Short mmCIF file of C-alpha atoms in Angstrom, two decimals:
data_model
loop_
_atom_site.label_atom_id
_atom_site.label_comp_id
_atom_site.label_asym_id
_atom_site.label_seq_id
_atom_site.Cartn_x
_atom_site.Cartn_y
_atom_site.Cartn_z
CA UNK A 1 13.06 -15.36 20.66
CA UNK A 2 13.75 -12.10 18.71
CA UNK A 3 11.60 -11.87 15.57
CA UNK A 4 11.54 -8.67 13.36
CA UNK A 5 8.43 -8.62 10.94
CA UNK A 6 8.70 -6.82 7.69
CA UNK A 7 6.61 -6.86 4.64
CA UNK A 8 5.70 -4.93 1.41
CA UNK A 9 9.56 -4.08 -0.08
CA UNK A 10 8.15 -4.04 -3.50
CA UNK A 11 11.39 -4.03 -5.32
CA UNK A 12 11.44 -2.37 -8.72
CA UNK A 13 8.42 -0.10 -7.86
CA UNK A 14 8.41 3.40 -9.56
CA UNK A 15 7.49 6.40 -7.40
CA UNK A 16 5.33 9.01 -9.94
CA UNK A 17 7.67 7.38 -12.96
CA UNK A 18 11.09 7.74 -10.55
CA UNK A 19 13.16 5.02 -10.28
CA UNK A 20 13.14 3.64 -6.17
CA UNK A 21 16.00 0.56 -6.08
CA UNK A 22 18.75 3.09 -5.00
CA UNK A 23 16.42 4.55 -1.86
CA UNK A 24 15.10 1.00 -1.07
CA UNK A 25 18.99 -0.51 -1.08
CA UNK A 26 20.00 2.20 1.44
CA UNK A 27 16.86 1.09 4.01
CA UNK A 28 17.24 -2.60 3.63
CA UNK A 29 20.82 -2.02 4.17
CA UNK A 30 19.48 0.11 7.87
CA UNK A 31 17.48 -2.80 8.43
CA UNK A 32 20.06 -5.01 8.06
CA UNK A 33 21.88 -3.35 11.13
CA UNK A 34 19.11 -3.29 13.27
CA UNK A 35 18.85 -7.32 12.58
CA UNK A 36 22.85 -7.01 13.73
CA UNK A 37 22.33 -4.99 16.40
CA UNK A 38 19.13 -6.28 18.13
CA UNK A 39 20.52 -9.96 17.88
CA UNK A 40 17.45 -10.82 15.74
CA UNK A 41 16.68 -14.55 15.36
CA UNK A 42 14.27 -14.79 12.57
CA UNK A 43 13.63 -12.01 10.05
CA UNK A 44 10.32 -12.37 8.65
CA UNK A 45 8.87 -10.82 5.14
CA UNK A 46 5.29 -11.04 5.12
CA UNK A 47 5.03 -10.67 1.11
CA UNK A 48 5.17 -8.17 -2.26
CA UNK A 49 9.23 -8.56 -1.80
CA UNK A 50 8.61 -7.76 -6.08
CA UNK A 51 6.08 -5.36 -7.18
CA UNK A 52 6.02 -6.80 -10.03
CA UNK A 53 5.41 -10.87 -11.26
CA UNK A 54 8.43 -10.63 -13.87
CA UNK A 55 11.05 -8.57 -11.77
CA UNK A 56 14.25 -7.23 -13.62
CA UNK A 57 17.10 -8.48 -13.00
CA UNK A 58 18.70 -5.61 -10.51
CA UNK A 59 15.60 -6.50 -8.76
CA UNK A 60 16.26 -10.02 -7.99
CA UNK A 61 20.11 -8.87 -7.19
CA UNK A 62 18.97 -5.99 -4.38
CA UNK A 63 17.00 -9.30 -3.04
CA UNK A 64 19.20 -11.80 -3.50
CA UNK A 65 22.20 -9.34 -1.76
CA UNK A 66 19.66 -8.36 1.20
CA UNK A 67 18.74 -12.32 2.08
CA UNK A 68 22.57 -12.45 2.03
CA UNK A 69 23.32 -10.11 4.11
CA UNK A 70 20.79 -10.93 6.54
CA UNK A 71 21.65 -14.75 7.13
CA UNK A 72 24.91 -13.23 7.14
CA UNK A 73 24.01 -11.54 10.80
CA UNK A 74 23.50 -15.18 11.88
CA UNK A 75 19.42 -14.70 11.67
CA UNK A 76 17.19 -16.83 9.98
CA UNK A 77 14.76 -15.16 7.32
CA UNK A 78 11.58 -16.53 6.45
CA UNK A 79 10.07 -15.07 3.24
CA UNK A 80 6.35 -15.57 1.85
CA UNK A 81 4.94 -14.13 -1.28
CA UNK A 82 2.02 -11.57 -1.77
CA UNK A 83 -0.14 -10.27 -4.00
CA UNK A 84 2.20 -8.42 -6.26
CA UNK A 85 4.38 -11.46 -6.51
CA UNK A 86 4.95 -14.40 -9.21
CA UNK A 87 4.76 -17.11 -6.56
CA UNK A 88 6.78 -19.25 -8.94
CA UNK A 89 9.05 -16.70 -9.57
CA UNK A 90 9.82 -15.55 -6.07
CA UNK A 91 10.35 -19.36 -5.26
CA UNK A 92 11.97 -20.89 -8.10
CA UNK A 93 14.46 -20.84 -6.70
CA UNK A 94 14.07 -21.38 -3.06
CA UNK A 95 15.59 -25.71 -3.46
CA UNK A 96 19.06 -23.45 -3.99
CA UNK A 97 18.90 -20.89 -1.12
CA UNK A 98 21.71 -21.33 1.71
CA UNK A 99 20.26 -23.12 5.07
CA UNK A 100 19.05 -20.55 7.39
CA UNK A 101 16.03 -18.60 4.21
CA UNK A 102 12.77 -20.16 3.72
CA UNK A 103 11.06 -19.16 1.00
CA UNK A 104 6.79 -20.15 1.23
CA UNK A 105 4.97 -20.22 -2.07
CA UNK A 106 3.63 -22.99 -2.17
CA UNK A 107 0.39 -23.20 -0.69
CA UNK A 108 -0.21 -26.76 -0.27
CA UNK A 109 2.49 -26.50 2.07
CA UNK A 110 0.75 -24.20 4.61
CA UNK A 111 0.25 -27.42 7.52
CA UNK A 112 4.06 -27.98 7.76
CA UNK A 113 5.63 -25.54 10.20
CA UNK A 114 9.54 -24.20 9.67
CA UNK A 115 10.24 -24.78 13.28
CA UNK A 116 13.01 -22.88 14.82
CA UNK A 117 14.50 -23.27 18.38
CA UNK A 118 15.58 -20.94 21.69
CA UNK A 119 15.84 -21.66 24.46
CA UNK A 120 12.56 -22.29 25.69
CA UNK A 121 11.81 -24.98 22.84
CA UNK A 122 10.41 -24.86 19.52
CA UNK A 123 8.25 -21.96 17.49
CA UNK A 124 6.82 -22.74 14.66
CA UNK A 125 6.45 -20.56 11.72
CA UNK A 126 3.55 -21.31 9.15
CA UNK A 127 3.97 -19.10 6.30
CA UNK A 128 1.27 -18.49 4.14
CA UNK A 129 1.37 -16.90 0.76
CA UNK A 130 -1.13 -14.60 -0.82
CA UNK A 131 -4.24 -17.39 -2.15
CA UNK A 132 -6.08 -16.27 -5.25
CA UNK A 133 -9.28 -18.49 -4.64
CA UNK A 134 -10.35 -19.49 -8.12
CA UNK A 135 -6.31 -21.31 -8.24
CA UNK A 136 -6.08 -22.67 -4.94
CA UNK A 137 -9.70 -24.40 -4.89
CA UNK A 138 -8.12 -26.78 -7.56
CA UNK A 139 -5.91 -28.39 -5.01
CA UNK A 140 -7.61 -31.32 -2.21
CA UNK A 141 -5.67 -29.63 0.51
CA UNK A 142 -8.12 -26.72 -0.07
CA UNK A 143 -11.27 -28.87 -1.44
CA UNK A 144 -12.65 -29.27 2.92
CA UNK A 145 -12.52 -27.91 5.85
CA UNK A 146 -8.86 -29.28 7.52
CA UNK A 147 -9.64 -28.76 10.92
CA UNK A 148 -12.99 -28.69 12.95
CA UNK A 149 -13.28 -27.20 16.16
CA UNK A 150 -14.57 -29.86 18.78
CA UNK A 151 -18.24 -30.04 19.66
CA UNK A 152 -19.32 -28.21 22.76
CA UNK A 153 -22.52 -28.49 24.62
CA UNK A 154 -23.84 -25.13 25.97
CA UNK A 155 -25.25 -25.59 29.38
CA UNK A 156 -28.90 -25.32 29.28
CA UNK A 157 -28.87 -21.94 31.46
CA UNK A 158 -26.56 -20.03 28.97
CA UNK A 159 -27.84 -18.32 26.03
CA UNK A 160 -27.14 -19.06 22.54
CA UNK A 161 -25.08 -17.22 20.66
CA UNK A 162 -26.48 -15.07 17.80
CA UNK A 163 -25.40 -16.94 14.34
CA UNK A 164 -22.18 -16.10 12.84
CA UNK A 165 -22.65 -14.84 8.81
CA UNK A 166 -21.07 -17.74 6.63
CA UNK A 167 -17.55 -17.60 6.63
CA UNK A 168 -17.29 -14.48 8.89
CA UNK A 169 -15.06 -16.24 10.97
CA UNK A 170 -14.51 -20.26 10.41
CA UNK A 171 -14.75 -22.56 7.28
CA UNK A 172 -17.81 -23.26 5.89
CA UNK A 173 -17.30 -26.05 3.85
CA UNK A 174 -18.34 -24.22 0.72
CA UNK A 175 -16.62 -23.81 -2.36
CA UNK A 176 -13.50 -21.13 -2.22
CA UNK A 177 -15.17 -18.00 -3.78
CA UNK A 178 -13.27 -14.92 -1.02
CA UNK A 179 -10.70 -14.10 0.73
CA UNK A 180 -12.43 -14.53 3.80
CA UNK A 181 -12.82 -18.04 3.07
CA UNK A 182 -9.60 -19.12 1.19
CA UNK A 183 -7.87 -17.88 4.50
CA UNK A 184 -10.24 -19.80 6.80
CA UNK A 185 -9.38 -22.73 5.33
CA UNK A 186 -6.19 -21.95 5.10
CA UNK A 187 -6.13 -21.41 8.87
CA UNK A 188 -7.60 -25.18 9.06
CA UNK A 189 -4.44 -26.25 7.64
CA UNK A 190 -2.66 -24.20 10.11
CA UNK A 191 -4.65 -25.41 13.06
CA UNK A 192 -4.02 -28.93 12.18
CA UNK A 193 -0.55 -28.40 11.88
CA UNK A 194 -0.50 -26.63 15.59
CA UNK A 195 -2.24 -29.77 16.42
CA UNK A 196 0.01 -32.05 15.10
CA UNK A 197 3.63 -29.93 16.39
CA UNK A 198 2.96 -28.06 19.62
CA UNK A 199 4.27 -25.14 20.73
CA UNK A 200 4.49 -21.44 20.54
CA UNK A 201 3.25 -20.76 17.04
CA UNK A 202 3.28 -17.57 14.53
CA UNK A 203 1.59 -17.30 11.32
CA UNK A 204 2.87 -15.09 8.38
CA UNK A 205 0.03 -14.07 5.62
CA UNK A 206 -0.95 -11.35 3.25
CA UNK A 207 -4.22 -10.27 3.35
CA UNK A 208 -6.68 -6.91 3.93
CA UNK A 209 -7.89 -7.52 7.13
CA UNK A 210 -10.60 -5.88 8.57
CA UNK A 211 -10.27 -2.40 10.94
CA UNK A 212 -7.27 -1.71 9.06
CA UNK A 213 -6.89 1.87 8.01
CA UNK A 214 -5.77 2.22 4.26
CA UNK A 215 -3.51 4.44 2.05
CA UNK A 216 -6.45 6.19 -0.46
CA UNK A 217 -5.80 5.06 -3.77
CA UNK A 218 -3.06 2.55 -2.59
CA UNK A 219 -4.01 -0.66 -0.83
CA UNK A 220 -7.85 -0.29 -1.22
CA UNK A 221 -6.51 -0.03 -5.21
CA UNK A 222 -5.18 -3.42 -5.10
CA UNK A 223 -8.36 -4.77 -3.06
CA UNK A 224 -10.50 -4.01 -5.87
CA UNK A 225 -8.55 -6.57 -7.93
CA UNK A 226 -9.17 -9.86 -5.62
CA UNK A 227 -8.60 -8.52 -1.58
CA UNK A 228 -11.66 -8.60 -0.16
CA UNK A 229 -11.80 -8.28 4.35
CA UNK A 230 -10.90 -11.15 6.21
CA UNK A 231 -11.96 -11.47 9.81
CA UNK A 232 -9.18 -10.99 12.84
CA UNK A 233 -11.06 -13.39 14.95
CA UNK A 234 -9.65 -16.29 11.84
CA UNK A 235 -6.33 -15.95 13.75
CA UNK A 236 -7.33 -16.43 17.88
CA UNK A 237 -5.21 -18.82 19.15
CA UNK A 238 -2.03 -18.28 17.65
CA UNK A 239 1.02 -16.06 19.23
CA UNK A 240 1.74 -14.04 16.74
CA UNK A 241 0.23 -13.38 13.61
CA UNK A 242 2.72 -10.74 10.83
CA UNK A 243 0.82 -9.69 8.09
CA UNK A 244 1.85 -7.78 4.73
CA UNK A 245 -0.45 -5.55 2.52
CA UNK A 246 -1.41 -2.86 4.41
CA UNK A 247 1.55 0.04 3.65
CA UNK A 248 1.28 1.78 7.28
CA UNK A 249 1.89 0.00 10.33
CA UNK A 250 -0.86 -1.07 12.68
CA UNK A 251 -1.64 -2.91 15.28
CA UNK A 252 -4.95 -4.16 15.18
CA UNK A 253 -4.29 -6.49 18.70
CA UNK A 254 -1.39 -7.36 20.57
CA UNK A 255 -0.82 -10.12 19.11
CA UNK A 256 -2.20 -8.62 15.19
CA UNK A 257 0.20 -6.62 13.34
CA UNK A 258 1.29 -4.82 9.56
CA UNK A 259 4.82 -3.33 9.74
CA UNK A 260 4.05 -1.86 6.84
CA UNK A 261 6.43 -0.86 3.72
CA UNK A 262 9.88 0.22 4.30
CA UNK A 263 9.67 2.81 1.88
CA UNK A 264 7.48 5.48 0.97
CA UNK A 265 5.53 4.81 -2.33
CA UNK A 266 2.95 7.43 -2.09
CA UNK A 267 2.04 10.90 -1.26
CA UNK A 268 -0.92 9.36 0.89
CA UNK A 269 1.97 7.71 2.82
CA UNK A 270 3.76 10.37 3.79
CA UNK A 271 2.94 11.09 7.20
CA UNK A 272 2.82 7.56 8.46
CA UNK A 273 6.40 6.38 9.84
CA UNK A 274 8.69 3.79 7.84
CA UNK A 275 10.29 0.85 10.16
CA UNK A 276 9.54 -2.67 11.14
CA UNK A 277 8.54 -4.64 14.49
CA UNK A 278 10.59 -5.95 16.71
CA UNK A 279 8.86 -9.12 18.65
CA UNK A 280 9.80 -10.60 21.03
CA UNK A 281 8.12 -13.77 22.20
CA UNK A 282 8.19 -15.45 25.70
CA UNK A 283 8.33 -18.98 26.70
CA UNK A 284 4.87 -18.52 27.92
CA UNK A 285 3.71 -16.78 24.08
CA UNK A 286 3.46 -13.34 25.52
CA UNK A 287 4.45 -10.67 23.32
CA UNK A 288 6.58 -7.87 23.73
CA UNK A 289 6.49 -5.12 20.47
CA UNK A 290 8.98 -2.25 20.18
CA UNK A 291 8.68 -0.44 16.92
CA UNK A 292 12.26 -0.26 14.99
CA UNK A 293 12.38 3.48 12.66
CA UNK A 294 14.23 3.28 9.50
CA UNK A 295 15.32 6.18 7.58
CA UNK A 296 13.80 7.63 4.84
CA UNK A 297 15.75 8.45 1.76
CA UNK A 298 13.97 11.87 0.86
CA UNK A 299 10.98 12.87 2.64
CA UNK A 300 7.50 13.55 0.97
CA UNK A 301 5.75 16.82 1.62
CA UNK A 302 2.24 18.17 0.19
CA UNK A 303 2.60 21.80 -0.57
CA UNK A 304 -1.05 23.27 -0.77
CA UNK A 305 -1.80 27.62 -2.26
CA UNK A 306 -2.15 29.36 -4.53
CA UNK A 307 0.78 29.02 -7.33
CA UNK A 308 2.87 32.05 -6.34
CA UNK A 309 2.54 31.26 -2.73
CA UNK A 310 3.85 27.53 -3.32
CA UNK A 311 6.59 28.74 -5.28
CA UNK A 312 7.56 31.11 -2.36
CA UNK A 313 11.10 31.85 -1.06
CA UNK A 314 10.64 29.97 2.24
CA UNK A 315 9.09 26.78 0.70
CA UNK A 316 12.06 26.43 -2.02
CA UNK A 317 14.73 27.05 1.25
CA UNK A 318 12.77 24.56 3.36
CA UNK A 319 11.83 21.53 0.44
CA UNK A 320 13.89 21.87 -2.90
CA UNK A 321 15.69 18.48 -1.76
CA UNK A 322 12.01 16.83 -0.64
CA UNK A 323 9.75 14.90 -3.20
CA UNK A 324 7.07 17.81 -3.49
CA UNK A 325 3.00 17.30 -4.14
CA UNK A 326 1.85 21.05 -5.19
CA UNK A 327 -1.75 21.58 -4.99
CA UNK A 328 -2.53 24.78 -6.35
CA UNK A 329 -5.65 26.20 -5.74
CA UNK A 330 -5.92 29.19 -7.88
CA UNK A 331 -9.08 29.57 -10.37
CA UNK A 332 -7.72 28.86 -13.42
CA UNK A 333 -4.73 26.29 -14.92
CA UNK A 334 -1.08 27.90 -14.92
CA UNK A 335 0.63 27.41 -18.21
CA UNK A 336 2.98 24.49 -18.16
CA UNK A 337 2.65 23.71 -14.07
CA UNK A 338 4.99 21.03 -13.70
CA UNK A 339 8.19 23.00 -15.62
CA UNK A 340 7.90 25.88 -13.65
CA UNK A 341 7.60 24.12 -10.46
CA UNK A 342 11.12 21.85 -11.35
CA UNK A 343 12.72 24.91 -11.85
CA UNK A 344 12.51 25.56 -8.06
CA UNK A 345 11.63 21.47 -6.87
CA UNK A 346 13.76 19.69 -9.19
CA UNK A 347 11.97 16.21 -7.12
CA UNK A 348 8.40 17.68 -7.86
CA UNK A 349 6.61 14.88 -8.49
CA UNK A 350 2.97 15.50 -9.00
CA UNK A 351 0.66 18.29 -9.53
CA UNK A 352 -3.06 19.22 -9.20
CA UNK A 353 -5.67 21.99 -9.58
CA UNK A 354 -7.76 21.93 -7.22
CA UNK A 355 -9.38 25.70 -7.03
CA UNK A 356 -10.90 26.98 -4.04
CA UNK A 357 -13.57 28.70 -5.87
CA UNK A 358 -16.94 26.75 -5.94
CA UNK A 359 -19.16 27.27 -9.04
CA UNK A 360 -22.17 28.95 -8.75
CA UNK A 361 -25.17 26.33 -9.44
CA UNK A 362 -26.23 27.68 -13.00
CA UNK A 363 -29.45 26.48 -13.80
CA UNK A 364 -29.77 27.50 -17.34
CA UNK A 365 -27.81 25.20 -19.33
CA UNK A 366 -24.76 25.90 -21.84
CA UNK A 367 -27.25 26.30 -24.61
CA UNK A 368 -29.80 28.32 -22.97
CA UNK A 369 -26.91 30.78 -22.08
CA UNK A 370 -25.64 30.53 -25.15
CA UNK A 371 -28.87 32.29 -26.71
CA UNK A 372 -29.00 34.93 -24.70
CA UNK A 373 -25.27 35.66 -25.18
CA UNK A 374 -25.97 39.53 -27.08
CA UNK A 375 -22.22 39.61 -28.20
CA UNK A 376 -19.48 37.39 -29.47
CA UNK A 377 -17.61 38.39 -26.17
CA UNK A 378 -20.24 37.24 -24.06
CA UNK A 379 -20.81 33.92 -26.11
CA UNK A 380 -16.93 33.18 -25.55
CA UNK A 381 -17.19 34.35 -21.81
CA UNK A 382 -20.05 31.52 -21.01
CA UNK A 383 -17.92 28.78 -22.99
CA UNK A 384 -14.91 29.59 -20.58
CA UNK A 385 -17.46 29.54 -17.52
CA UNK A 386 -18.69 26.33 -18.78
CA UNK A 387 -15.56 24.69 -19.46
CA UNK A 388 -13.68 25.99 -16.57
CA UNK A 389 -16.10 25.18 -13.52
CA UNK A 390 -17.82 28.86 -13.74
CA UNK A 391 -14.77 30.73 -14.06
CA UNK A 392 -14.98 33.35 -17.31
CA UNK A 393 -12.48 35.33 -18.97
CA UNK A 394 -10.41 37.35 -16.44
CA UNK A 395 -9.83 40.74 -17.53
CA UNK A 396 -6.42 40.16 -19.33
CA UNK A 397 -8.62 37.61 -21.07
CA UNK A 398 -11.34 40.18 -21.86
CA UNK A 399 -8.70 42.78 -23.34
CA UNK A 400 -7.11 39.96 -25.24
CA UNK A 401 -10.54 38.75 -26.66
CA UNK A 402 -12.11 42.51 -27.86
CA UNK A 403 -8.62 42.37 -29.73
CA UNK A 404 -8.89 39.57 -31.82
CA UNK A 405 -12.72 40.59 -32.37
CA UNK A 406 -11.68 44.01 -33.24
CA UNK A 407 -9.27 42.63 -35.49
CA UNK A 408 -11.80 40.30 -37.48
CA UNK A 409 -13.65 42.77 -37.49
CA UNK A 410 -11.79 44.97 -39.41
CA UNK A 411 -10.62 42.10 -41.36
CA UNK A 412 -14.44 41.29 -42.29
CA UNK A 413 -14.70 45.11 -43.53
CA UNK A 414 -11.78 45.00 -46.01
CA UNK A 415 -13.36 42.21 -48.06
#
């Protein structure tokens, strides 16, 4: 069987305030033709299809056309929701889709398997969505531990094993507080539902696992707000296991994988590769991964100097059509940055100051240099230095400041 795993589309996201549904139609629509023309079976979109939990409404039609076009190729798409997400709103209205897309949202659901066929017999697929602990705890499904592993006996010769931390990698019983343990026990489910319909199995969730290596200021972002690590070892025993969340692909076993997004969303993402993988799983469960590259729409590029270096001849030839990052790294703030750099970039997106110069550890403070300031000059030149990370007045700065001195001065003397 031929599975391609996908994840993270987050349709409607904004890219530094830029609109991203035209770029994201034109990769969906690539991914679309690999589907086509690697005879895909199942399509599977391991969550955040939205970025947002009320999506517009050109937002539900780029979805609703790419799940269209896709059971159009003769595959079968399985879709679960993430983080980002309105579960209700991403299945509301799932009872209507054609046969052939599976939407999972509903996480009492999580046991039952959408079982698809090859030739070698059945796979099933348990899908489950992203589970915020303090709302799935409410249902019984989630209330005890679904599946127990059997007792074993460890022959008297063999030693003990050290003790696991609670949770770290099975269901403890104990009231859903983590990640960690809302997906143990939603593995239980899982596990009971592998024991109830055999065969090759793969399990679709949404979660920050851990080993992973995160976007800064992206995924580990969104962890802050409920994502806490959850253990690889929850998933031994299953074929294959396509998770969402993480925006750069990794594969953290065989069997283990993020596919990452399709689509660049930012600057920290730039050098990691946009695509999906292609699985494809024996009769025996072995796996066989071949990553599938999709395009990317405008490439990202970090341009790091000092101002008049990143606005250089050979940087405007070589990126004027890129989405640019300047970090300029001269001592002081240019006037009005971002204008002068769209006047060369017209996709600059972002801009920082970020001088090379180090300030010199002062250990008078601001008042203390204040007082021995002799002259108004000097008294202006350590406010500069202290609000400008040690740099004073340069020298234009100095002319320009014994002018308007001069010129109270003489103002001073004609009252």
């Amino acid at each position: 069987m031929k599975i391609l795993h996908t994840s993270d589309w987050h349709i409607g996201r904004t890219f530094h305030g830029h609109a991203t549904l035209e770029a994201l139609a034109e990769v969906l629509a690539a991914l679309v033709a690999q589907v086509r023309e690697n005879d895909v079976d199942v399509v599977v979109v391991a969550g955040d299809v939205f970025d947002s939990a009320t999506p517009s409404a050109p937002a539900y039609t780029l979805l609703t056309d790419t799940l269209v076009a896709l059971h159009a190729t003769g595959a079968r798409v399985i879709v679960t929701s993430g983080n980002h997400d309105s579960a209700a709103r991403l299945g509301f209205q799932a009872r209507l889709l054609r046969e052939g897309i599976h939407v999972v949202t509903d996480p009492t659901g999580i046991g039952e398997p959408i079982t698809i066929e090859d030739a070698d017999g059945p796979v099933r697929f348990f899908g489950i969505p992203y589970l915020e602990p303090a709302i799935v705890r409410q249902h019984a499904a989630f209330q005890k531990p679904a599946f127990q592993k059997p007792a074993f006996q460890k022959p008297a010769f063999q030693k003990p094993a050290s003790p696991q931390p609670a949770g770290a990698t099975e269901d403890d019983g104990r009231p859903l507080r983590t990640q960690a343990q809302t997906l143990a026990r939603a593995m239980g489910l899982v596990r009971a539902g592998m024991a109830e319909h055999p065969g090759r199995t793969v399990v679709i969730a949404h979660c920050f696992a851990a080993g992973v290596d995160a976007t800064t200021g992206l995924e580990r972002e969104i962890r802050q707000g409920g994502i806490d690590m959850v253990p690889v070892s929850l998933f031994e025993g299953v074929d294959y296991v396509a998770l969402g969340h993480i925006h750069g692909r990794q594969a953290l076993t065989d069997r283990v994988r993020y596919a990452g997004a399709p689509l660049h969303y930012s600057f920290g993402e730039q050098h990691k590769p946009r695509g999906s993988w292609l699985i494809e799983l024996a009769a025996d469960g072995a796996v066989d991964a071949r990553w599938l590259e999709l395009p990317v729409p405008r490439r990202l590029v970090t341009l790091t100097g000092s101002f008049a270096d990143i606005l250089s001849s050979e940087n405007v030839a070589a990126h004027a059509d890129d989405w640019v990052c300047a970090v300029y790294t001269d001592d002081l703030p240019q006037t009005e940055p971002m204008r002068r750099l769209r006047e060369r970039f017209p996709f600059c997106a972002l801009v920082q100051h970020e001088p090379l110069r180090t300030a010199a550890v002062e250990e008078r403070s601001y008042t203390e240099r204040l007082r021995t300031a002799a002259t108004d000059e000097e008294r202006i030149d350590a406010f500069l230095a202290h609000v400008r990370g040690g740099a004073g007045a340069s020298p234009q700065e100095q002319e320009l400041i014994r002018e308007v001195l001069d010129d109270r001065t003489r103002a001073e003397a004609l009252v």
